[in-house]
Coordinates of C-alpha atoms in Angstrom, one line a residue:
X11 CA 24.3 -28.2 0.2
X12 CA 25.4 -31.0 2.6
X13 CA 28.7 -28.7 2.4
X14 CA 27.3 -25.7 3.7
X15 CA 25.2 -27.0 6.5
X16 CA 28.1 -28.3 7.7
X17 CA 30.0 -25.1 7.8
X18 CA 27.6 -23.4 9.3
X19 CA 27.7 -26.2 11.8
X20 CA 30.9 -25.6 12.4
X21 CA 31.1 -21.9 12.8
X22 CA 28.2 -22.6 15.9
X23 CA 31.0 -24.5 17.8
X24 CA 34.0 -22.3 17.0
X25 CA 31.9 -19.8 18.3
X26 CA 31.2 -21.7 21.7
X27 CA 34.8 -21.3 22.3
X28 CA 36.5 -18.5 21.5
X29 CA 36.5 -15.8 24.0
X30 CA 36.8 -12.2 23.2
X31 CA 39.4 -10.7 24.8
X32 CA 38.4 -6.6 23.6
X33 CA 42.3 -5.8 24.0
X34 CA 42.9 -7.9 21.1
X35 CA 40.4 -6.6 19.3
X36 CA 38.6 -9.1 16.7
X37 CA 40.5 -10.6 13.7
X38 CA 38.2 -13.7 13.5
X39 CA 35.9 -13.8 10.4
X40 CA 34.4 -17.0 11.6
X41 CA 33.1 -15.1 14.6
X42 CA 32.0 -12.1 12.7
X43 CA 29.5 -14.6 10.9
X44 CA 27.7 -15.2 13.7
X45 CA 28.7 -13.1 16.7
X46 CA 24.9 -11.4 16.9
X47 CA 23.2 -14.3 16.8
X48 CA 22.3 -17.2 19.1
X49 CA 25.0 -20.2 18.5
X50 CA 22.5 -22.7 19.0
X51 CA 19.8 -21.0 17.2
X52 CA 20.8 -22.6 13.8
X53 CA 17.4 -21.1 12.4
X54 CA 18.7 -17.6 13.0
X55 CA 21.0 -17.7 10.0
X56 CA 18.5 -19.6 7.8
X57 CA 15.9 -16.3 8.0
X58 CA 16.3 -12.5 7.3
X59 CA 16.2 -9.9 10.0
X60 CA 13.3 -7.6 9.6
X61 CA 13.4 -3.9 10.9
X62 CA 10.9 -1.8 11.3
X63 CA 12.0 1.9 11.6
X64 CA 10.1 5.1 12.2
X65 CA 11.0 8.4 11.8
X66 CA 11.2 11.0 14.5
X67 CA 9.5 14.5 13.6
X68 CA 12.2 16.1 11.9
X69 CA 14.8 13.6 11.8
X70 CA 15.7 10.5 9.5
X71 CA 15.3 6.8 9.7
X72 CA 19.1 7.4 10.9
X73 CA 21.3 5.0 8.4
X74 CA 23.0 5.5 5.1
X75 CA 23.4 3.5 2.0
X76 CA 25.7 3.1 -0.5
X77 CA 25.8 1.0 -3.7
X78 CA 28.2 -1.4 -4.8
X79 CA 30.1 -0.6 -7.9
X80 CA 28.7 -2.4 -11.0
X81 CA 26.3 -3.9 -9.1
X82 CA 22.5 -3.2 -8.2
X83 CA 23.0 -3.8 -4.2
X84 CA 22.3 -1.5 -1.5
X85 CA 24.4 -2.0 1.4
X86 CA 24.2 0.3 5.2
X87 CA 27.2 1.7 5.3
X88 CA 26.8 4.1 8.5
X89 CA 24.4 3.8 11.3
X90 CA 23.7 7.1 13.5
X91 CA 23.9 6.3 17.1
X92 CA 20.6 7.2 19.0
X93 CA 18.2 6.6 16.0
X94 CA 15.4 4.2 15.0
X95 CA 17.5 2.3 12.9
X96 CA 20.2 1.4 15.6
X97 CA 17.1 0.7 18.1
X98 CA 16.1 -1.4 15.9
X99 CA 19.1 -3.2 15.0
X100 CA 20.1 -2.2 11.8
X101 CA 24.2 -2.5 11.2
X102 CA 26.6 -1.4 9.0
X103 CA 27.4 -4.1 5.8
X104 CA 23.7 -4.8 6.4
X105 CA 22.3 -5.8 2.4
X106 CA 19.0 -4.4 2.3
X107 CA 16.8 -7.0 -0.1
X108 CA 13.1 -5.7 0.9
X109 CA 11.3 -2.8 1.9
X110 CA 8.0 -3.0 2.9
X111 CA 6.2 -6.1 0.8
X112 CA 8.6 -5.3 -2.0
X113 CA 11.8 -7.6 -2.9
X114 CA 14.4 -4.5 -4.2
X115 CA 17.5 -6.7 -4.1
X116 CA 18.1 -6.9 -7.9
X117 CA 16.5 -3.2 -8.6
X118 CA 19.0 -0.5 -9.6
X119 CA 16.9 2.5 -7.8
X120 CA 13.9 1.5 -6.2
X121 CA 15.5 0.5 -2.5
X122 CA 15.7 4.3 -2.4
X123 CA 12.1 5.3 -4.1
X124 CA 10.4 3.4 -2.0
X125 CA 12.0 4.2 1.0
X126 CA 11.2 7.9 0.2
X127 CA 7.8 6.4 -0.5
X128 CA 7.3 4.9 2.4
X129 CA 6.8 7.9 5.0
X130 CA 7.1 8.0 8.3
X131 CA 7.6 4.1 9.2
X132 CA 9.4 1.0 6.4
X133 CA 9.8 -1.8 7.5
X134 CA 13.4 -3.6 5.9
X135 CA 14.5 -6.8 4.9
X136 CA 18.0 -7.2 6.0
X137 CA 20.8 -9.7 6.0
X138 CA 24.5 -9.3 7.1
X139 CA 26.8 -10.0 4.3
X140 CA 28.0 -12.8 5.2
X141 CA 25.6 -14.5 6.7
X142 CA 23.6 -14.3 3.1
X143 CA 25.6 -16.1 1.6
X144 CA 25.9 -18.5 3.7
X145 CA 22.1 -19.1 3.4
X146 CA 22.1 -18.8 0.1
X147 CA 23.9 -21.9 -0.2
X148 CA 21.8 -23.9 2.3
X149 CA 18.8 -22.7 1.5
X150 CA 18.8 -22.4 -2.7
X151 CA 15.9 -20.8 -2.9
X152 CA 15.6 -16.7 -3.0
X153 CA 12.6 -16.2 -2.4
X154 CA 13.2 -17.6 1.0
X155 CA 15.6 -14.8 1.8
X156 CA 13.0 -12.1 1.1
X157 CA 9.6 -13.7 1.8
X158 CA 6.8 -11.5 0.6
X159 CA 3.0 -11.5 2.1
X160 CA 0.7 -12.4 -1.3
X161 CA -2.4 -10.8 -1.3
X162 CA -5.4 -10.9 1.4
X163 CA -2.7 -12.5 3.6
X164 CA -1.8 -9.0 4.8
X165 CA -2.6 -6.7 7.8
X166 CA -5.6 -4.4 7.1
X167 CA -5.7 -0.9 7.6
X168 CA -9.7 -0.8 8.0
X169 CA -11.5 2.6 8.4
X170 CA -14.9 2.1 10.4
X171 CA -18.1 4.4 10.6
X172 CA -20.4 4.3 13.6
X173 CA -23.9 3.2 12.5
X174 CA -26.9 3.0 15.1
X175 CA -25.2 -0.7 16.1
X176 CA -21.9 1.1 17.0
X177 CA -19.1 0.2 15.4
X178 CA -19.8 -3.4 15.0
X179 CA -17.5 -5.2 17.5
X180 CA -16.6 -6.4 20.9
X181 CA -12.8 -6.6 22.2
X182 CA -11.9 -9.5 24.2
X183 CA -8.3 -9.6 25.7
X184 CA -5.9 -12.0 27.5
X185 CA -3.0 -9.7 29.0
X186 CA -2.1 -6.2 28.4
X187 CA -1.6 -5.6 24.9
X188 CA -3.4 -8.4 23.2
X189 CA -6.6 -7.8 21.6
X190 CA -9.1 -9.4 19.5
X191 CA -12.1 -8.6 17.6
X192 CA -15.5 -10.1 17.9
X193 CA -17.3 -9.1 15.1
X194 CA -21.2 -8.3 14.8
X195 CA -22.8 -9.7 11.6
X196 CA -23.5 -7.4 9.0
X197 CA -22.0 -4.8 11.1
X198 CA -20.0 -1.8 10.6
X199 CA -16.6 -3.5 11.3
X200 CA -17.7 -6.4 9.3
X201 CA -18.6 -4.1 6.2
X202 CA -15.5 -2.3 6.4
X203 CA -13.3 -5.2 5.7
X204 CA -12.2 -6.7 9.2
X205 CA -11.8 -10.3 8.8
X206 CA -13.2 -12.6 11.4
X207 CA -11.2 -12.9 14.6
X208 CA -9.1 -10.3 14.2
X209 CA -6.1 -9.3 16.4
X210 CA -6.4 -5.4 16.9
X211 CA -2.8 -3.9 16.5
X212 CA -3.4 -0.2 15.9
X213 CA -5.9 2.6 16.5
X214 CA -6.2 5.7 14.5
X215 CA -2.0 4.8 14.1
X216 CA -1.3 4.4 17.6
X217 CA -0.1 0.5 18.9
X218 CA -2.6 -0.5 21.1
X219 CA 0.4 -3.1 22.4
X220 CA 0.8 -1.4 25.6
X221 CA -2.9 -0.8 26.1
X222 CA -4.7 -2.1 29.2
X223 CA -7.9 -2.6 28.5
X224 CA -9.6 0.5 30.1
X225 CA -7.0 2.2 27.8
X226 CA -8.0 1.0 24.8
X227 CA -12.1 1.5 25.8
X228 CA -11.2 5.0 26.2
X229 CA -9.4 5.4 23.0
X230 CA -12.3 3.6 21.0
X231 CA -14.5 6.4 22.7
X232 CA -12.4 9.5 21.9
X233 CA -12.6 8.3 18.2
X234 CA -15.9 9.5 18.0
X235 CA -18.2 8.5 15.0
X236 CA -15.3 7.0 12.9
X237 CA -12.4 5.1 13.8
X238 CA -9.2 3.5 11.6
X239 CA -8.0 0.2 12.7
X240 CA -4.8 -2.2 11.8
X241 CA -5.7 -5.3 12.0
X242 CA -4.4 -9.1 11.6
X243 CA -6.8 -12.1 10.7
X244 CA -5.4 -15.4 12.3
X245 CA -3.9 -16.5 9.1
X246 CA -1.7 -13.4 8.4
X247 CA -0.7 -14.0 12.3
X248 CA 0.3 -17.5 11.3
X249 CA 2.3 -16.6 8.5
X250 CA 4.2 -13.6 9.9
X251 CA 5.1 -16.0 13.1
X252 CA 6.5 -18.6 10.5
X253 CA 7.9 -16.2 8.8
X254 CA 9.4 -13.7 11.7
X255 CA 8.1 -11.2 9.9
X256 CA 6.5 -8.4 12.3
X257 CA 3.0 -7.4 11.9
X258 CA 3.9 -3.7 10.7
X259 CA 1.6 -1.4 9.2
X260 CA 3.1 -0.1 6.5
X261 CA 2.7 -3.6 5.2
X262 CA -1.3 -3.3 5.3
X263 CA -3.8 -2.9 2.9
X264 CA -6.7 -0.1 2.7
X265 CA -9.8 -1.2 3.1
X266 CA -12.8 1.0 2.6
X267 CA -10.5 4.2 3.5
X268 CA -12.1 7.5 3.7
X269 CA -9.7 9.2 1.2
X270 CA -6.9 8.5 -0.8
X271 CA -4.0 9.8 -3.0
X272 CA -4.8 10.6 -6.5
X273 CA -2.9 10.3 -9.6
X274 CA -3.3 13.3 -12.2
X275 CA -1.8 13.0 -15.7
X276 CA -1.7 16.5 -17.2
X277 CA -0.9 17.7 -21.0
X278 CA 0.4 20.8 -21.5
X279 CA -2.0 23.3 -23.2
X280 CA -1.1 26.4 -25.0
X281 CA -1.6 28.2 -21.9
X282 CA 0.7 26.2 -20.2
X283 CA -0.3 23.4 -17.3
X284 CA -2.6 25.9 -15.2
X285 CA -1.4 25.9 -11.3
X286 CA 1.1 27.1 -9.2
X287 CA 3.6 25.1 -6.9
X288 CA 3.9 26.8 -3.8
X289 CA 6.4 25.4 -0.3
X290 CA 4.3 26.3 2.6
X291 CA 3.7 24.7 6.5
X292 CA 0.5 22.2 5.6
X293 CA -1.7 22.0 8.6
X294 CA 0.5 20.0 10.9
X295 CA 2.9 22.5 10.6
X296 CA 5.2 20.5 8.6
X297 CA 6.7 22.5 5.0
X298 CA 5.1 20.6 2.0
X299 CA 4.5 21.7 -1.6
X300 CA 1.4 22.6 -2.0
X301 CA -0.6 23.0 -5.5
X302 CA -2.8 26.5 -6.2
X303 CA -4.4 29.1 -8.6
X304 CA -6.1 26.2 -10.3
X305 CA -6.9 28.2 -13.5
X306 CA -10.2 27.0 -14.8
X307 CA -11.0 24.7 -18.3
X308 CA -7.2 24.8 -18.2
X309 CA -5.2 21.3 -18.1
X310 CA -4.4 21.0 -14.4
X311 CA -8.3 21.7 -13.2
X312 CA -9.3 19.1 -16.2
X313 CA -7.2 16.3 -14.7
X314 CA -8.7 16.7 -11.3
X315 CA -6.6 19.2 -9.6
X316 CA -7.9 20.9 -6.7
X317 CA -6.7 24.5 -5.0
X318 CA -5.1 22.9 -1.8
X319 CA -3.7 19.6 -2.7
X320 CA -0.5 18.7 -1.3
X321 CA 2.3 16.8 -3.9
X322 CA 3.1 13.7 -3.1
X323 CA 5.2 12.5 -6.3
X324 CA 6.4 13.4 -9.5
X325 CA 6.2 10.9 -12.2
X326 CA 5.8 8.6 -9.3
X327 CA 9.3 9.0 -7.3
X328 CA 8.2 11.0 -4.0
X329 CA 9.4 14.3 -3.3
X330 CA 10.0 13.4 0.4
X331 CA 12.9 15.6 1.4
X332 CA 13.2 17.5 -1.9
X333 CA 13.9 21.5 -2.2
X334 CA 11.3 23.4 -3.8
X335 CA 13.6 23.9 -6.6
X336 CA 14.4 20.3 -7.1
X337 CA 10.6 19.4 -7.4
X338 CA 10.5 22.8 -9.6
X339 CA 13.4 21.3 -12.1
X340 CA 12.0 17.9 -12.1
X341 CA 8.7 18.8 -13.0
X342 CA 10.1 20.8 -16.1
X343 CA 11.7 17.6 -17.1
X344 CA 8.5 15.8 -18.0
X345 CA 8.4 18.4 -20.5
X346 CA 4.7 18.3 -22.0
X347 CA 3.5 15.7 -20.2
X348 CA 3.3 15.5 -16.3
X349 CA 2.4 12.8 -13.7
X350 CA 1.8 13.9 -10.4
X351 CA 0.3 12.5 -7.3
X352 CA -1.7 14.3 -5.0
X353 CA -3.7 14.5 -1.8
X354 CA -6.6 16.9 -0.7
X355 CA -6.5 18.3 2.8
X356 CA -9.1 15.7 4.1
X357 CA -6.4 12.9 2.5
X358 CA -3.3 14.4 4.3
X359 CA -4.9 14.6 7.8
X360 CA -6.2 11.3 7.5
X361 CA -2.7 9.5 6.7
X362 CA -0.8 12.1 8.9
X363 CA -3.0 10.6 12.1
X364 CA -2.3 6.8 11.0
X365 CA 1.2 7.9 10.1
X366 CA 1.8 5.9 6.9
X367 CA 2.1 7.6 4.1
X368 CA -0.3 7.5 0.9
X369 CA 1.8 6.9 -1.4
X370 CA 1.2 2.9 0.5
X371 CA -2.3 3.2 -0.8
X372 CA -2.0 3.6 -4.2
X373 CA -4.6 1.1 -6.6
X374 CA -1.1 -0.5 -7.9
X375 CA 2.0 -1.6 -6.6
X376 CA 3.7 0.5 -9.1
X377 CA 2.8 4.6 -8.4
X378 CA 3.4 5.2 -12.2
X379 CA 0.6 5.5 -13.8
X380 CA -1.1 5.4 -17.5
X381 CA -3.3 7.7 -19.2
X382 CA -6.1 4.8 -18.7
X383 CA -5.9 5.2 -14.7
X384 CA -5.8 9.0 -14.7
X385 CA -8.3 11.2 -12.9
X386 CA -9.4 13.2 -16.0
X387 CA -9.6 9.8 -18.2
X388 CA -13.3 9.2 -19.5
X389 CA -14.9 6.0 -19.4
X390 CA -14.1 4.7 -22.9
X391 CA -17.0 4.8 -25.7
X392 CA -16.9 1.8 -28.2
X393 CA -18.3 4.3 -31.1
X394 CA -18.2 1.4 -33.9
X395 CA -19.1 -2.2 -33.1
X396 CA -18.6 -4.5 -35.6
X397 CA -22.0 -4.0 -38.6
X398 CA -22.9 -7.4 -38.3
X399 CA -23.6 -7.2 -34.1
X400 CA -24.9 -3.6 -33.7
X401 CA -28.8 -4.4 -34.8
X402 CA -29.4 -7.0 -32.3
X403 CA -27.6 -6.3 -29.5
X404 CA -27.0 -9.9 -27.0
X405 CA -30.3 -10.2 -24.9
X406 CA -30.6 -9.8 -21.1
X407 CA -31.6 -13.4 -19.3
X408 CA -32.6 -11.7 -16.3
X409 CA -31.5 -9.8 -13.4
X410 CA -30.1 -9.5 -9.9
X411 CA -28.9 -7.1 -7.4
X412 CA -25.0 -7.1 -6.4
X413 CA -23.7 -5.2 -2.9
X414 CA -19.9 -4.5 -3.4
X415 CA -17.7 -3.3 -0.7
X416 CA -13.7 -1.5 -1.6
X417 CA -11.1 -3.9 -1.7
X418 CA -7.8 -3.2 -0.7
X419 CA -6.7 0.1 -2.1
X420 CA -10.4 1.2 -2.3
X421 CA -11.4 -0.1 -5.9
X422 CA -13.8 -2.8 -6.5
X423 CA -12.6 -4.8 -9.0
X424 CA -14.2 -4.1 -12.7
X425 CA -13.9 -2.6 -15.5
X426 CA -16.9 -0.8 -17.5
X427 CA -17.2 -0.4 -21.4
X428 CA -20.0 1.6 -23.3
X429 CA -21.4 1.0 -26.4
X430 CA -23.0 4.3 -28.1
X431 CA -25.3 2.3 -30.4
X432 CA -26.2 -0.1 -27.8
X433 CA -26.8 -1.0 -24.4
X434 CA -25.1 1.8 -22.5
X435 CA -23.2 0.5 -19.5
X436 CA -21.7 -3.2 -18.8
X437 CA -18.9 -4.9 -17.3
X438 CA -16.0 -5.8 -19.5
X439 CA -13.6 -6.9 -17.1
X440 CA -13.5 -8.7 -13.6
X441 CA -10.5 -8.9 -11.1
X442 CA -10.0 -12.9 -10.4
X443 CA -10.5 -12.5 -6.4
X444 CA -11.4 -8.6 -6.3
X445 CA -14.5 -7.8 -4.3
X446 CA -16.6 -7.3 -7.9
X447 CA -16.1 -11.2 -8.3
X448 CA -16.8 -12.3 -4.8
X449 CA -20.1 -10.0 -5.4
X450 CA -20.6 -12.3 -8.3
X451 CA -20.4 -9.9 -11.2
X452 CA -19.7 -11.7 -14.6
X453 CA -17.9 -10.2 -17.7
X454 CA -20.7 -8.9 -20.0
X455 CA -23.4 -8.2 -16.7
X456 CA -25.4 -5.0 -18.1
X457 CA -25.9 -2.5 -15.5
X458 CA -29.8 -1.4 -14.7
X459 CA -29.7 0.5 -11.9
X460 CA -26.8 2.1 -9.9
X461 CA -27.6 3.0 -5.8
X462 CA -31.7 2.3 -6.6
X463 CA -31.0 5.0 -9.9
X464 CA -31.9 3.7 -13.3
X465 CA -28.7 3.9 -15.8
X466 CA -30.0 4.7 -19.7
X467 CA -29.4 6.6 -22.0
X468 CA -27.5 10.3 -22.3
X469 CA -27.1 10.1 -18.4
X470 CA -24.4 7.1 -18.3
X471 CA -21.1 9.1 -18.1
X472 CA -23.0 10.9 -15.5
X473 CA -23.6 8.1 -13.1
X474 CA -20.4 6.5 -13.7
X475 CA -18.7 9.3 -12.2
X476 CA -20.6 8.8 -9.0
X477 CA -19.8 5.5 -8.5
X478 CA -16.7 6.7 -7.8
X479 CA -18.2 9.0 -5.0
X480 CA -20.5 7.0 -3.3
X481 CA -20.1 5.7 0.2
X482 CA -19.8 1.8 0.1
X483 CA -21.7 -0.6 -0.2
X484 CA -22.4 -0.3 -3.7
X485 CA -25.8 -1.8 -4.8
X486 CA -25.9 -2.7 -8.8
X487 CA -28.9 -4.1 -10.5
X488 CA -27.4 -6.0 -13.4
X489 CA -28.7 -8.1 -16.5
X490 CA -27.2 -11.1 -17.1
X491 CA -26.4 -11.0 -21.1
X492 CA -26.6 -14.3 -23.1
X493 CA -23.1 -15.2 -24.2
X494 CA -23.9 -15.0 -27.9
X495 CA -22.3 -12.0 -29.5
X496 CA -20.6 -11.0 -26.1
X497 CA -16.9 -10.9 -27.7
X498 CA -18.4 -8.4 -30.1
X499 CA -19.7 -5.9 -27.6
X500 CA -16.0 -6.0 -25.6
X501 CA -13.4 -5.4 -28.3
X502 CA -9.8 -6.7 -26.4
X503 CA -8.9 -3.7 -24.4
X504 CA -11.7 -1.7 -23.8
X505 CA -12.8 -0.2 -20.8
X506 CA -11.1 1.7 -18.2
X507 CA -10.3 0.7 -14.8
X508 CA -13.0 1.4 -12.0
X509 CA -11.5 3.1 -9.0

């Protein structure tokens, strides 16, 4: 260790004096190590570079990769002059080891998946060869050369609805560009998931950074009754300074967004799948595949496709920059069973005008899904509880009401299970942290009432899928079950997801 830090001490003075002479042309590697960075700046060769590219209407990110042989490295191996990514200071032998919130450096394919994924803007994790190992060596530690943001220490993407107190904040402002957000209690920006002091960065996907003040007033206006903000609490500012991370949006999570990409799992039927894939301009103009003749009652209209929706993904890799033929052939690869990911008009306006794409904004990290998290997937039915338990079901000590706001992603944090022979509707599963269990749900809770309507009886299945559809906050009356006999009435694995 000692080693190293002295090398790299050394390679600061030898790059104090020599002078370029650019008829000689460069033949010193010692230089090469640290010719774009600041001699002095030790700390520049202990951190990664982060770039944050977006694309141009049209036109790529502008760089290339290639991968070493043998090896599960991405490296840039051209740069096209003119483009984001030579703007933004992406070079050639640059080792790409994050994109977005995601470390890729060990992962055979995903540096390109999720770069596909990632729409319009990524934002990369780069080192220069050289200079990586170099750190590697100090440092010791890999997780320092690709820091990550964990969760809730993240920018927010929040979407806001006017209510009759506005939208439920006041800006202040030091200079041009810098904004903060003084929230109103119980307000609308409060319910939608903007933390506390705030720095505003975005609105409706356009950087406020430039933004005088009267600029920004006058955006806020033309948004109308509904606005979508990217914002920072004070603590994800702290750590992105620390870190040198920029606070980019396609690093944010969704809070309470007004749509969402959808994940549909279909089985092929006798009569085959039941749509059509059509290439067609969507309505920015832009060529997309788009998904119709939904047949009826066949398997693409059971799983939740609509006439309209744009693909997105196939088994989750995005189709970004496919041919309509090679989504065609890669859809007939799944064979019987298909996993695509869609959007509905409303959807792909809404993430074309924050430009970031949905694919972001899935419930998981991973855009594969399971049959559990599918759109046609019922909530699961416990049919036979153990003999023993079924004639006296665990008895309700009372009850309480529970307002739940979506978390990032949208979902809220629970699972449900139902019991045919029993108490209809409870809560088998909590997310440690998730908004269900800062509502103060508890595994076991019996739902009463869902939005003010009673739940019992032949109407369950019913109501559950309007949770789904209801605008937040969602107000639960639940009984609080005795713990006796609980374990019996949530076999290991029941439930499905809440979304």
């Amino acid at each position: 260790m000692e080693s190293a830090a002295a090398d790299l001490q050394d390679t600061a003075s030898l790059t104090l004096k020599f002078e370029f002479n650019p008829k000689l042309g460069i033949d010193n590697p010692v230089l090469s190590l640290a010719e774009d960075h600041d001699p002095s700046d030790l700390r520049s060769l202990e951190r990664p570079r982060f770039c944050l590219l977006s694309k141009e209407e049209g036109r790529s990110f502008g760089f290339h990769l290639q991968q070493e042989l043998g090896r599960a490295r991405h490296v840039v191996c051209r740069v096209e002059p003119g483009t984001s990514a030579q703007r933004q200071g992406l070079r050639e032998g640059d080792r790409i080891l994050g994109v977005n919130n995601h470390v890729v450096e060990h992962e055979d394919s995903e540096v390109i998946r999720r770069i596909q994924a990632s729409g319009p803007r990524v934002l990369l994790t780069v080192w220069a060869q050289r200079v990586l190992d170099v750190a590697r060596a100090l440092q010791g530690n890999d997780a320092l050369l690709c820091p990550i943001l964990g969760p809730e220490v993240r920018p927010r993407l929040c979407h806001i609805v006017k209510d009759e107190g506005g939208f439920g904040f006041t800006v202040t402002h030091e200079h041009r560009g810098s904004f903060w957000l003084v929230l109103s209690t119980g307000g609308a920006a409060e319910r939608a998931g903007v933390p506390p002091g705030a720095r505003l960065l975005e609105v409706n996907g356009v950087s406020v950074e430039k933004f005088t003040h009267n600029q920004l007033s006058r955006k806020l206006w033309q948004s109308g009754e509904q606005v979508t903000l990217l914002v920072a609490g004070p603590e994800v500012e702290e750590k992105c300074r620390q870190l040198g991370m920029p606070l980019a949006a396609p690093l944010a999570e969704g809070w309470a967004l007004p749509s969402k990409p959808r994940c549909l799992h279909l089985e092929k039927g006798p009569q085959g799948f039941g749509f059509v894939l059509r290439e067609e301009k969507g309505l920015d103009g832009r060529l997309g595949q788009f998904l119709w003749e939904v047949d009826p009652g066949l398997p693409a209209e059971r799983a939740g496709m609509q006439a309209g929706d744009r693909l997105l993904a196939v088994a989750g890799d995005s189709v970004e920059g496919l041919s309509h033929e090679e989504i065609v052939s890669r859809i007939r690869a799944q064979g019987s069973c298909v996993s695509l990911t869609v959007v509905d008009p409303e959807a792909d306006r809404f993430f074309s005008m924050v430009r970031l794409s949905p694919l972001l904004f899935l419930e998981s990290t991973e855009v594969r899904g399971s049959p559990q998290d599918t759109c046609s997937a019922s909530l699961a039915e416990i049919k036979n509880p153990p003999v023993e338990d079924t004639a006296m079901p665990p008895v309700p000590v009372g009850s309480r009401q529970c307002f739940l706001y979506p978390g990032p992603g949208g979902g809220y944090g629970f699972r449900l299970s139902c019991v045919a022979c029993g108490p209809c509707l409870f809560i088998s599963q909590v997310t440690q942290g998730g908004s269900a269990a800062q509502a103060g749900l508890q595994r076991g809770d019996m739902i009463l009432e869902v939005n003010g309507y009673p739940v019992g009886g032949e109407t369950d299945l019913e109501r559950l899928k309007q949770l789904a559809e209801a605008e937040p906050p969602l107000c639960l009356k639940l009984a609080t079950r005795s713990p006796q006999g609980l374990e019996a009435w949530i076999p290991p694995g029941s439930g499905k997801r809440f979304r």
